[in-house]
Coordinates of C-alpha atoms in Angstrom, one line a residue:
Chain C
X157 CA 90.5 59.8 71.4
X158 CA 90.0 63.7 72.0
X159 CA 87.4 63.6 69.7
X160 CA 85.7 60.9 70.6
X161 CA 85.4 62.0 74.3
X162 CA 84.7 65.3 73.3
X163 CA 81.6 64.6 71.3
X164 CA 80.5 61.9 73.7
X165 CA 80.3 64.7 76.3
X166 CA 78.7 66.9 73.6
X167 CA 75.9 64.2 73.4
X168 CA 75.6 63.7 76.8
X169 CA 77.1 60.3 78.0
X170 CA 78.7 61.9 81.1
X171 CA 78.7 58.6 82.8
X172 CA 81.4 57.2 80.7
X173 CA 83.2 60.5 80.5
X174 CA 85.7 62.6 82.5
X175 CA 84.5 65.3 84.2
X176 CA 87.4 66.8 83.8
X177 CA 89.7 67.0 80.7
X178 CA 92.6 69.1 80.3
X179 CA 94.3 68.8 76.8
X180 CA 97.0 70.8 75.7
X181 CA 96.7 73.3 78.5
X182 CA 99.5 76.3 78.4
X183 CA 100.1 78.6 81.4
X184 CA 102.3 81.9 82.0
X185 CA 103.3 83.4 85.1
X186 CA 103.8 86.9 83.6
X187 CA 106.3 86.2 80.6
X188 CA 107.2 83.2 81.6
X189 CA 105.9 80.1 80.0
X190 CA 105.5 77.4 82.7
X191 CA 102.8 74.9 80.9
X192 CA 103.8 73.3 77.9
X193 CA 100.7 71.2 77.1
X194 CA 99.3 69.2 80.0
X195 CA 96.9 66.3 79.6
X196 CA 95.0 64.5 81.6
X197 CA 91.7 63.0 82.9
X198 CA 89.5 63.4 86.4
X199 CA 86.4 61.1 86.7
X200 CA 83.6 61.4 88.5
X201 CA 83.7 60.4 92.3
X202 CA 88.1 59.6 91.7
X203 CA 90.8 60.7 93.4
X204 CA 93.8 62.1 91.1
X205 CA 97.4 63.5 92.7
X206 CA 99.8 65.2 90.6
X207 CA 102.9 64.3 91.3
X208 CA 106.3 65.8 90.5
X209 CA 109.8 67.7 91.4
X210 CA 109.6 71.2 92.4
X211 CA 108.9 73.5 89.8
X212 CA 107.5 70.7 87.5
X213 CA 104.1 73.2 86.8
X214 CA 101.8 71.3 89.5
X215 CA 100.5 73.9 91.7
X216 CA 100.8 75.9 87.8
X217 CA 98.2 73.4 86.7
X218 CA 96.2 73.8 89.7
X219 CA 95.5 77.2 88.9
X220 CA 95.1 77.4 85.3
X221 CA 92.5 75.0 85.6
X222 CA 91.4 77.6 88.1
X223 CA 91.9 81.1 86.2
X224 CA 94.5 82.2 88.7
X225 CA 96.9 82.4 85.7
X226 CA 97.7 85.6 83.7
X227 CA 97.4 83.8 80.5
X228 CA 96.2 79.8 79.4
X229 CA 95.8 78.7 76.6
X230 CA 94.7 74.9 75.6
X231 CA 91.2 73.1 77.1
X232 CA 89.8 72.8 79.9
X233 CA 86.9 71.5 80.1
X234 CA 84.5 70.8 83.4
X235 CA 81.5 68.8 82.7
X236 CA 82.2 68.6 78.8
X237 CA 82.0 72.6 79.2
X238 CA 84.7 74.6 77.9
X239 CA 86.5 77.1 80.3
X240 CA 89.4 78.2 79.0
X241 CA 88.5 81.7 78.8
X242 CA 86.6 81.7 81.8
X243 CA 87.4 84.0 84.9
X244 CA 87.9 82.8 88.6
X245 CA 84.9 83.6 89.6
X246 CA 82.7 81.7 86.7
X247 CA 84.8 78.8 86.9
X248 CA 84.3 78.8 90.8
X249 CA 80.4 78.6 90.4
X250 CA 80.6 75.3 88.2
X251 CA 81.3 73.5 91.0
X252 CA 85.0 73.8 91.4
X253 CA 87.0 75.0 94.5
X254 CA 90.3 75.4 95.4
X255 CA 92.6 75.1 98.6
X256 CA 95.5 76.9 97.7
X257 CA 99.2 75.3 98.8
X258 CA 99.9 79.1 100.7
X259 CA 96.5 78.0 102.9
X260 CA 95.4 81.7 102.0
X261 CA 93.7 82.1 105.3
X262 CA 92.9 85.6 106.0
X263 CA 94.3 87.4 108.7
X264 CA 92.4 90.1 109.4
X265 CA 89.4 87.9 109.8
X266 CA 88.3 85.4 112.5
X267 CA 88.2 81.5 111.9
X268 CA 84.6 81.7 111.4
X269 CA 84.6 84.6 109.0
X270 CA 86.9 82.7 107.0
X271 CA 84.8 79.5 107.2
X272 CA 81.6 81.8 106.0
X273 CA 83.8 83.6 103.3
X274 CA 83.2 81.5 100.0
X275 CA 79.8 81.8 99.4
X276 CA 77.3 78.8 98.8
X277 CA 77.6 78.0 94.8
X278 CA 75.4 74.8 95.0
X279 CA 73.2 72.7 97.7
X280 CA 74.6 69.9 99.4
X281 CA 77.5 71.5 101.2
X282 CA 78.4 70.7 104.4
X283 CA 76.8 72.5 107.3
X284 CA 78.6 74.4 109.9
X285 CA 77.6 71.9 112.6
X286 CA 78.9 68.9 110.3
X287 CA 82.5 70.8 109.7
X288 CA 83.0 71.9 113.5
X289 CA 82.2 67.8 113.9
X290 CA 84.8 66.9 111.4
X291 CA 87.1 69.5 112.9
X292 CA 86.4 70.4 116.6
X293 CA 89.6 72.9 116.6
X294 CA 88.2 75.1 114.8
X295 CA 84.7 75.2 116.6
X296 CA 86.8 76.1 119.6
X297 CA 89.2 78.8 117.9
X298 CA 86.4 80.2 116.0
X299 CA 87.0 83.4 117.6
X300 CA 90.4 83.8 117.0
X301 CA 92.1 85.5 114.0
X302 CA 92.7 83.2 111.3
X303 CA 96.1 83.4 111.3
X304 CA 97.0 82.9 115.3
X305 CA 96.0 79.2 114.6
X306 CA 98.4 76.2 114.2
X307 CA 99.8 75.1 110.6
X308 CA 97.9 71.9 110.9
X309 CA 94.6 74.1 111.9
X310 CA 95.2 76.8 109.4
X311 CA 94.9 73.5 106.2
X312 CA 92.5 71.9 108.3
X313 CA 90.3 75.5 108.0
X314 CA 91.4 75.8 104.7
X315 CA 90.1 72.7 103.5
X316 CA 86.6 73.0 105.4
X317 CA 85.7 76.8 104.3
X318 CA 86.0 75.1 100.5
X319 CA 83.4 71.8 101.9
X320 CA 80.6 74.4 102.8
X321 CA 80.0 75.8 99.5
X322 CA 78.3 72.7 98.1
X323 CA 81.4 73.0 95.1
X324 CA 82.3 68.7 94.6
X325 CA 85.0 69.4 92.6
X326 CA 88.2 70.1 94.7
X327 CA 92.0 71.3 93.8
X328 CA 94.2 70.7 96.7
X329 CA 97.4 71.8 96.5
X330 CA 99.9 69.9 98.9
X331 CA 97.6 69.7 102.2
X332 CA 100.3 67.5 104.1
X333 CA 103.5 70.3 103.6
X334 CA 105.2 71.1 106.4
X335 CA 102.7 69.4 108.5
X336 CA 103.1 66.4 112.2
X337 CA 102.7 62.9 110.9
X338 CA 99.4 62.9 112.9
X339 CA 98.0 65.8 111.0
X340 CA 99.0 64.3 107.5
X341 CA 97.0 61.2 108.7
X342 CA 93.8 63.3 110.0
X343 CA 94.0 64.7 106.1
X344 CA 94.2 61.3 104.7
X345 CA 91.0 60.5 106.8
X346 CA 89.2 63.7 105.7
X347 CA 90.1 63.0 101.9
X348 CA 88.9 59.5 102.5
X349 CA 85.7 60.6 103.9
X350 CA 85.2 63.0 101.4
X351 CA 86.1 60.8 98.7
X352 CA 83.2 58.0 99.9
X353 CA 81.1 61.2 100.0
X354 CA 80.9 61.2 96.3
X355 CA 83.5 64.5 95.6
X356 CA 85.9 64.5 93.2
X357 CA 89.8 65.7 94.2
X358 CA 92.9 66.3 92.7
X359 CA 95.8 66.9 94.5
X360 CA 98.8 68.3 94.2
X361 CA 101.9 66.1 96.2
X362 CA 105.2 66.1 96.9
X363 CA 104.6 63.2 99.2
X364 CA 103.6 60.0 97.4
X365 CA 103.4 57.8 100.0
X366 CA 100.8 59.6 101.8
X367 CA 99.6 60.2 97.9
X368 CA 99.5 56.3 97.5
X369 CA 97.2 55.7 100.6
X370 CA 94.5 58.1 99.4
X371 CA 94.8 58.4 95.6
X372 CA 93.1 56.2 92.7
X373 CA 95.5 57.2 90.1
X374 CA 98.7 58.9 89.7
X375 CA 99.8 61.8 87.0
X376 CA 104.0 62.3 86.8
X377 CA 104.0 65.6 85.7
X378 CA 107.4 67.3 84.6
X379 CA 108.8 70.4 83.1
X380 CA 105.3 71.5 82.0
X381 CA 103.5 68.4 80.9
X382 CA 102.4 65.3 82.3
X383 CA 104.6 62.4 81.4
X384 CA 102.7 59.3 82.6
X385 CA 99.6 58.1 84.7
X386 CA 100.2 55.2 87.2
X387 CA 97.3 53.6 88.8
X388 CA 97.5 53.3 92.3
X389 CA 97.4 49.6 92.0
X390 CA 100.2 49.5 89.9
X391 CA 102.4 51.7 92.5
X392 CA 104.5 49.3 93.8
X393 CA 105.4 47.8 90.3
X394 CA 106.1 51.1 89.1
X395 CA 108.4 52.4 91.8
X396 CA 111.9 52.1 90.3
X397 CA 110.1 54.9 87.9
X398 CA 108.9 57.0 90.3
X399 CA 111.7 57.4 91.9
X400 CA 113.6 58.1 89.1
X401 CA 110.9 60.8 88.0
X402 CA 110.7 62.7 91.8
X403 CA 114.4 61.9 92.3
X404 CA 113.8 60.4 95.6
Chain W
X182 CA 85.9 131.0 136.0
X183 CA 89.1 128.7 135.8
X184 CA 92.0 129.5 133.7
X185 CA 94.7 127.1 132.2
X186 CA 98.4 128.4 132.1
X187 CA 96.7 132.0 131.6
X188 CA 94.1 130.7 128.7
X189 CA 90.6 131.8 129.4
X190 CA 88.3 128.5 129.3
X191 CA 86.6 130.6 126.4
X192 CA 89.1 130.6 124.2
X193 CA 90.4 127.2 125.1
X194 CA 87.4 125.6 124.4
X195 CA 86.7 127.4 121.4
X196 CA 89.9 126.4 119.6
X197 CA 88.7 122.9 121.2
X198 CA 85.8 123.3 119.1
X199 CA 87.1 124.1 115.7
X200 CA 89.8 121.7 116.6
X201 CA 86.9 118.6 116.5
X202 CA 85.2 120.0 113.8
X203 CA 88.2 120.2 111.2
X204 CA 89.3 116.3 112.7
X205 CA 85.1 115.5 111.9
X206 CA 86.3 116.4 108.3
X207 CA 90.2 115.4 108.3
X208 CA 88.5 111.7 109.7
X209 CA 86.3 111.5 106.9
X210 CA 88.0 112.2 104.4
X211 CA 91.1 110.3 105.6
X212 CA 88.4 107.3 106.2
X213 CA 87.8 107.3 102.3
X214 CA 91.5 107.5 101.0
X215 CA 91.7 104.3 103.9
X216 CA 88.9 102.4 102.4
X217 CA 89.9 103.1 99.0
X218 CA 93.5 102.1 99.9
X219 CA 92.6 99.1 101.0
X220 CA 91.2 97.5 98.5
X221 CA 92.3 99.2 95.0
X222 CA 95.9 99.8 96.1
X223 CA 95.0 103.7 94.4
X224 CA 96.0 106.8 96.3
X225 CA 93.2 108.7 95.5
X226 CA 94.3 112.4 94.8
X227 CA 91.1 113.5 93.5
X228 CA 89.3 112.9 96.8
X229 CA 89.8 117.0 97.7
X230 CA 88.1 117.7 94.4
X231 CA 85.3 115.2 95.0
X232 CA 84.5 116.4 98.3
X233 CA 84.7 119.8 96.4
X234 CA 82.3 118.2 94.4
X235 CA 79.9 117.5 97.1
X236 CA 79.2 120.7 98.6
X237 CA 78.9 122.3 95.0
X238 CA 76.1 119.3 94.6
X239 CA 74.3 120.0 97.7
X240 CA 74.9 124.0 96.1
X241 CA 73.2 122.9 92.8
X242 CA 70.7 121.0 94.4
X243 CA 69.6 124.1 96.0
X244 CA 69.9 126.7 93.5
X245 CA 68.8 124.9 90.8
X246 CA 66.3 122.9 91.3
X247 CA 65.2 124.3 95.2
X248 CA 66.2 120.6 97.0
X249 CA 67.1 121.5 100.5
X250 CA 70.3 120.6 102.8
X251 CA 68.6 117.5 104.3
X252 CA 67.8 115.7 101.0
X253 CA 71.2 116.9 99.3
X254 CA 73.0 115.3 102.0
X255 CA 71.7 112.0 100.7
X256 CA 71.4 112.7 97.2
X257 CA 74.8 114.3 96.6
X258 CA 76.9 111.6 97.9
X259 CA 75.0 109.5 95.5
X260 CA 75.3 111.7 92.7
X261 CA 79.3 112.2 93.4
X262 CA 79.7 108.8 94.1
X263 CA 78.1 107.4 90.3
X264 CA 80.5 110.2 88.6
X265 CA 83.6 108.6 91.4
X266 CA 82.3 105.0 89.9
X267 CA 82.1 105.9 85.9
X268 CA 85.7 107.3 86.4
X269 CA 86.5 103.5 88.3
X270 CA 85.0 101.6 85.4
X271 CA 86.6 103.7 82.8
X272 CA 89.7 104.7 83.7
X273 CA 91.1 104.0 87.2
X274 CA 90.7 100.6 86.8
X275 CA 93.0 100.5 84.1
X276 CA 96.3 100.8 86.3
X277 CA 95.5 98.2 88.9
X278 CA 98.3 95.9 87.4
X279 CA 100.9 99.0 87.5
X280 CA 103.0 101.1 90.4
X281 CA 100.6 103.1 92.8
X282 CA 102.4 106.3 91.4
X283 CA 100.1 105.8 88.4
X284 CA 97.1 105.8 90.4
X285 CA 98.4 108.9 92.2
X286 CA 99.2 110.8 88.4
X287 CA 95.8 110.0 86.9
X288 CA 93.5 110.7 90.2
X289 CA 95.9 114.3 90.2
X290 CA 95.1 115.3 86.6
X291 CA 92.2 114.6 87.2
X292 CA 91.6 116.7 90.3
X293 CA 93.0 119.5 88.6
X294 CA 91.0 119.2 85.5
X295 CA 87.4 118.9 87.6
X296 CA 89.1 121.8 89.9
X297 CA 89.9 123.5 86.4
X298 CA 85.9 123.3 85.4
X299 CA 84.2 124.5 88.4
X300 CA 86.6 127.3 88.6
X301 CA 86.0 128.3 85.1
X302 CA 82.3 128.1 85.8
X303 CA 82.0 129.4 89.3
X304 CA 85.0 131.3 89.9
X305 CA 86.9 131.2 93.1
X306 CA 85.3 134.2 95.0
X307 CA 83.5 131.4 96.8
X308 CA 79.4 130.8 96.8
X309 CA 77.2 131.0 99.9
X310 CA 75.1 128.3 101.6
X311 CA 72.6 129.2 104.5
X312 CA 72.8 126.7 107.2
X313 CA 69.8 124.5 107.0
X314 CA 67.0 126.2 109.6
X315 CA 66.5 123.6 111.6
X316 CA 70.5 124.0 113.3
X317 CA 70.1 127.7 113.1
X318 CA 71.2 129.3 116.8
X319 CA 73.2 127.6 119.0
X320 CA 73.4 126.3 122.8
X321 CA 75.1 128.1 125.6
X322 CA 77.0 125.5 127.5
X323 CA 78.0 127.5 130.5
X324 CA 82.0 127.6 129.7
X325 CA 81.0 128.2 126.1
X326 CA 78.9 128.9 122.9
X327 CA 78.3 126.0 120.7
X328 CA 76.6 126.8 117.6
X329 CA 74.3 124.0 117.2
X330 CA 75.2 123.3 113.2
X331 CA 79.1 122.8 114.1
X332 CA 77.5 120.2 117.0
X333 CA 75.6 118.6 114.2
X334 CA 78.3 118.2 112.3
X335 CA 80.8 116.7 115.4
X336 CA 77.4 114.1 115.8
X337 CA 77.2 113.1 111.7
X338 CA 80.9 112.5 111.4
X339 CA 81.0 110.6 114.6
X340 CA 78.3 108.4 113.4
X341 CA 79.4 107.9 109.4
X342 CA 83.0 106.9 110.7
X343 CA 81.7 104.5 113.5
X344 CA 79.3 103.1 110.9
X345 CA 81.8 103.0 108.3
X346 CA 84.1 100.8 111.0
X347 CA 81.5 99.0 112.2
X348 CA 80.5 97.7 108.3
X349 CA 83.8 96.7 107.6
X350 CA 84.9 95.2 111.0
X351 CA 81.8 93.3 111.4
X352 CA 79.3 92.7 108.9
X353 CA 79.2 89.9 106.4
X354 CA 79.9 92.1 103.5
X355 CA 83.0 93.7 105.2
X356 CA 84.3 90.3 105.6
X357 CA 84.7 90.2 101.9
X358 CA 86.4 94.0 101.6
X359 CA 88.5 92.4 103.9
X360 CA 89.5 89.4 102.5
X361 CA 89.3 90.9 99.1
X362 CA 92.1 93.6 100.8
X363 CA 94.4 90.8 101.7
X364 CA 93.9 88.7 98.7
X365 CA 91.6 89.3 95.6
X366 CA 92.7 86.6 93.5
X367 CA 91.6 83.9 96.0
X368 CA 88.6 85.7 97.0
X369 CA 87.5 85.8 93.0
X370 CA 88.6 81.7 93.1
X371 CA 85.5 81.6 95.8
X372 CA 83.1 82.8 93.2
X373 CA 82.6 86.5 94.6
X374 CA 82.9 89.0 91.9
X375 CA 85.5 91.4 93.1
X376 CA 85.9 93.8 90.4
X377 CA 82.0 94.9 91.1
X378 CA 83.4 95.1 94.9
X379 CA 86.5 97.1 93.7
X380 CA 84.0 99.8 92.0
X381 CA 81.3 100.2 94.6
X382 CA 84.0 100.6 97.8
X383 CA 85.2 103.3 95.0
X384 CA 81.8 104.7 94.8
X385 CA 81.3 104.9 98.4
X386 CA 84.5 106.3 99.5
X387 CA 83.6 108.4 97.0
X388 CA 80.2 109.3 98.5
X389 CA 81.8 109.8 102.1
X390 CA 84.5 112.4 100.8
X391 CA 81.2 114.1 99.3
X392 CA 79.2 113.6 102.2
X393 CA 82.0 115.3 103.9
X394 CA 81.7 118.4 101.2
X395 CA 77.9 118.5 102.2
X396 CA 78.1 118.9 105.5
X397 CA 81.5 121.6 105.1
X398 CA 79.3 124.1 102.8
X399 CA 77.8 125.9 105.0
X400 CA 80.6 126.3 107.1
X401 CA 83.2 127.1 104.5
X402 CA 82.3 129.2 101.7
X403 CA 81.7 126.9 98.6
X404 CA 84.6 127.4 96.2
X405 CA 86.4 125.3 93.7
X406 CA 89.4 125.1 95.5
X407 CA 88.2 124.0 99.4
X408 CA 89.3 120.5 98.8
X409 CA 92.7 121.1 97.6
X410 CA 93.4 122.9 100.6
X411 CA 92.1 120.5 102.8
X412 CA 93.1 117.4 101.2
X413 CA 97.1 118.0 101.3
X414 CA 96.2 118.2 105.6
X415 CA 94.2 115.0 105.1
X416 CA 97.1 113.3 103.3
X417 CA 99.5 113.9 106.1
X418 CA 96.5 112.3 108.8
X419 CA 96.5 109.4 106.5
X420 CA 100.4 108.9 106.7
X421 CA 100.1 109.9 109.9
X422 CA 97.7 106.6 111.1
X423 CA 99.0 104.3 108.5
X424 CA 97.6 103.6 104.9
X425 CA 94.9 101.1 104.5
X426 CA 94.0 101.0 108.7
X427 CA 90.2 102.3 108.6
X428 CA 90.2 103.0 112.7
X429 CA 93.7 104.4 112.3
X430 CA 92.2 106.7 109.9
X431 CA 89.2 108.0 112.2
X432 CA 91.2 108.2 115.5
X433 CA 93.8 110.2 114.0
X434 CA 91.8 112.2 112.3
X435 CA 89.9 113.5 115.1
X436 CA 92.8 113.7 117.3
X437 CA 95.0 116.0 115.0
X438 CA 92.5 118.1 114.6
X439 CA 92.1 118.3 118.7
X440 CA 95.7 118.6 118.4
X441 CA 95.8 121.6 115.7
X442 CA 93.3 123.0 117.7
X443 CA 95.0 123.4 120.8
X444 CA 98.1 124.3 119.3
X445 CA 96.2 127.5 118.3
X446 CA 95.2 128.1 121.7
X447 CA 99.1 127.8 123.1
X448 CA 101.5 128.4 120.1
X449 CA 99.2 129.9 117.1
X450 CA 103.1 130.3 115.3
X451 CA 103.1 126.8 115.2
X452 CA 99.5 125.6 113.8
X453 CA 99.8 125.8 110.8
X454 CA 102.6 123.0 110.4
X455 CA 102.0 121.1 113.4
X456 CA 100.4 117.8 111.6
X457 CA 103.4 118.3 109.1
X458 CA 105.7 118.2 112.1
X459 CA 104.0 115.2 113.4
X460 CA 104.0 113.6 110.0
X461 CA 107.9 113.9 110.0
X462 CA 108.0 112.5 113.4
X463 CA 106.1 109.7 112.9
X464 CA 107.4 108.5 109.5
X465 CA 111.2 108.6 111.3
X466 CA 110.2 106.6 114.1
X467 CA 107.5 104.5 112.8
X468 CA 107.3 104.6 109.0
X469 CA 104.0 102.5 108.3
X470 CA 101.9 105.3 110.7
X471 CA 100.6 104.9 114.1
X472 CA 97.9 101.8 113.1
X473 CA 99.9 100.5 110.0
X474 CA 100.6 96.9 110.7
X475 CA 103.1 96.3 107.5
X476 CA 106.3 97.8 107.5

């Protein structure tokens, strides 16, 4: 099966293909070894969450598939291109962009200066106009130092910076912690939106109910490796599982 | 004429003066240990050497190939600055994963080694530079004599620190020194290449603490060991206004000098150690400095 996808992307069918595999993927946090071989799929245009206890190696995943690790080892492959021993940077400009679960909105610089920060990688980002539309707090803190907003405005900036750059690929890493019920659901709507807009998302969730309303399919992921893949539609016939696996 | 507690204005005023002039280079300097702070987490112990560097550069310029003051204050800073980034790339930027105190050992040996060379070559007896004709003279400003180079030199430091502020504070391209400051990792997840970044804020602090040497030379005689004199001063103004704060660095530099200056004037006893005093003050009371914001 690895094969087969693997030279179909070689000869070019991307339609049919994932745009992003990960196979056997291995990550270390200095010595420690926290990936032990994850495996999954992302197509085109879907929706994927990653879900799993604390410490199962989600947000580890997120950024190995992001060079943020020390050391990976495995595949990862973006657009049937290999890049495993890629650096941040390079993987950045093939489209992929990440909203780390910390937020990792800068405090010495104003809202605006953070939403400016990542530089355009392709065309087709979202405008400034457009994202102070989607997310009028921000036009009217854009003044203010990053960090003096809200929680709910500090993910809601963290999220738009990542929309300008024209990247269609997007790693979010538990958008909905911590955050008001109201919040959560002006995610959901933004991840909807974004989701009819053609980008691709994984995300990283402790919450799978909020996971289940905007989500295509589900990876269970656990002590380093992902253990299963429910489809969304299959949630509710599934649940005795999941519950088992996030020991809800 | 006025006096102050029995202090002719004269003499006030001209300790005043040499007072702003050493802050002009204690801010400087201290502005380039800042930015290099910042970003590469390296105390930079050879910046004496490198601004030792510069005034023999603006030296060499002239003596060897007949390029005047006004050029060499460009071209020097350049020149310094390219050695300060081959040294980045090949060496310093080796111990960014390790403790600071490495950072601190190899930018030391290395200040004594470059120290080492010029005084093998040059001696220490110290080498002359004229003062560039055009600030020859001086004005007479009623309560005093201000020699119009040591004016000059007030003006240029003034204007590289404020420029130096105003890049990082508000520009585009100090929004990522900035960021990159806080956070490098996620700043490289954006797709901006901040090891480049890391070597050229190098190179220009660098190029400031040379700048700095061009404009001392023909004030201070040009010898190889002007910058480790200064440098251990400029160390205690960077403790002294917090590591890694770039307007903390310019305001107290200037002011310490101001201060060293009038200390002169109204307890010369007490000159020499009065920043060393105020060091010792200020780490009991407020260890991260005056404009530190971490504890």
């Amino acid at each position: 099966m690895t094969d087969a996808t693997t030279m179909a992307a070689e000869t070019g069918a991307a339609s049919t293909n994932a745009l992003l595999e990960v196979r056997g993927l291995e990550g270390w946090y200095g010595e420690s070894h926290v990936l032990h071989g994850v495996d999954f799929n992302v197509h085109q245009g879907e929706v994927v969450t990653l879900l799993g206890r604390n410490g199962a190696g989600k947000t580890t995943t997120i950024k190995a598939i992001m060079g943020l690790l020390d050391k990976r080892r495995g595949s990862v492959r973006m657009a049937g291109q290999e890049t495993i021993s890629l650096q941040a940077r390079h993987i950045a400009r093939m489209g992929i962009a990440i909203c780390p679960e910390e937020r990792g909105i800068f405090a010495s610089l104003s809202v605006e200066e953070n939403l400016t920060l990542p530089p355009k990688l392709a065309e087709g980002g979202l405008s400034i106009d457009r994202i102070y539309e989607l997310f009028p707090n921000l036009k009217e803190r854009r003044r203010s130092q990053g960090t003096k907003l809200s929680g709910g405005e500090q993910q809601m900036l963290a999220i738009a910076r990542i929309l300008r750059t024209g990247s269609k690929f997007l790693l979010l890493d538990e958008p909905t912690e911590g955050l008001a019920p109201v919040i959560v659901q002006q995610i959901g709507r933004t991840i909807s939106a974004l989701k009819k807009e053609g980008f691709t998302i994984v995300l990283v969730e402790q919450n799978f109910r909020f996971a289940a309303s905007v989500a295509d399919r589900h990876y269970v992921v656990e002590q380093g490796k992902v253990v299963d893949m429910i489809p969304n539609h299959a949630l509710d016939a599934n649940i005795e599982k999941l519950h088992a696996y996030l020991g809800v | 004429m006025f006096e102050l507690l029995g202090i002719p204005p004269q003499v006030l005023m001209g300790q005043l003066l040499i007072g702003l002039i050493n802050g002009s280079f204690y801010a400087v300097l201290s502005l380039g240990l800042a930015v290099i702070f910042g970003l590469l987490n390296i105390i930079n112990f050879a910046h004496g050497a490198q601004y030792m560097m510069g005034a023999f550069g603006a030296w060499m310029l002239l003596n060897y190939t007949g390029i005047g003051y006004w050029p060499a204050l460009i071209l020097s800073p350049i020149v310094v600055g390219a050695i300060g980034i081959a040294l980045e790339r090949t060496m310093i930027s080796r111990l960014y994963k390790l403790d600071h105190l490495y950072g601190l050992l190899l930018t030391f040996g290395l200040a004594l080694i470059i120290q080492g060379l010029f005084r093998n070559y040059y001696g220490v007896s110290g080498l002359p530079y004229a003062i560039p004709p055009a600030l020859q003279g001086g004005q007479n400003l009623g309560f005093m004599f201000l020699p119009n180079y040591r004016g000059w030199v007030i003006i240029a430091s003034v204007v590289v620190c404020f420029g130096t502020w105003f890049m990082i504070e508000k520009t585009r391209l100090g929004s990522y020194l900035r960021a990159a400051t806080e956070n490098p990792e996620l700043v490289g997840a954006f797709g901006i290449n901040v090891p480049r970044m890391i070597t050229l804020t190098y190179g220009f602090g660098v190029g400031l603490a040379a700048f700095a040497g061009v404009l001392a030379a023909p004030i201070y005689s040009v010898n190889p060991n002007m910058g480790a004199d200064l440098i251990i001063v400029v160390f205690a103004v960077v403790v002294i206004g917090g590591m890694g704060s770039i307007m903390g660095a310019i305001l107290t530099g200037f002011g310490l000098g101001i201060i060293e200056g009038l200390t002169r004037v109204f307890y010369p006893e007490g000159s020499a150690v009065v920043i060393f005093v105020i060091m010792a003050i200020v780490l009991m009371i407020k260890p991260e400095g005056l404009f530190g914001n971490n504890a």
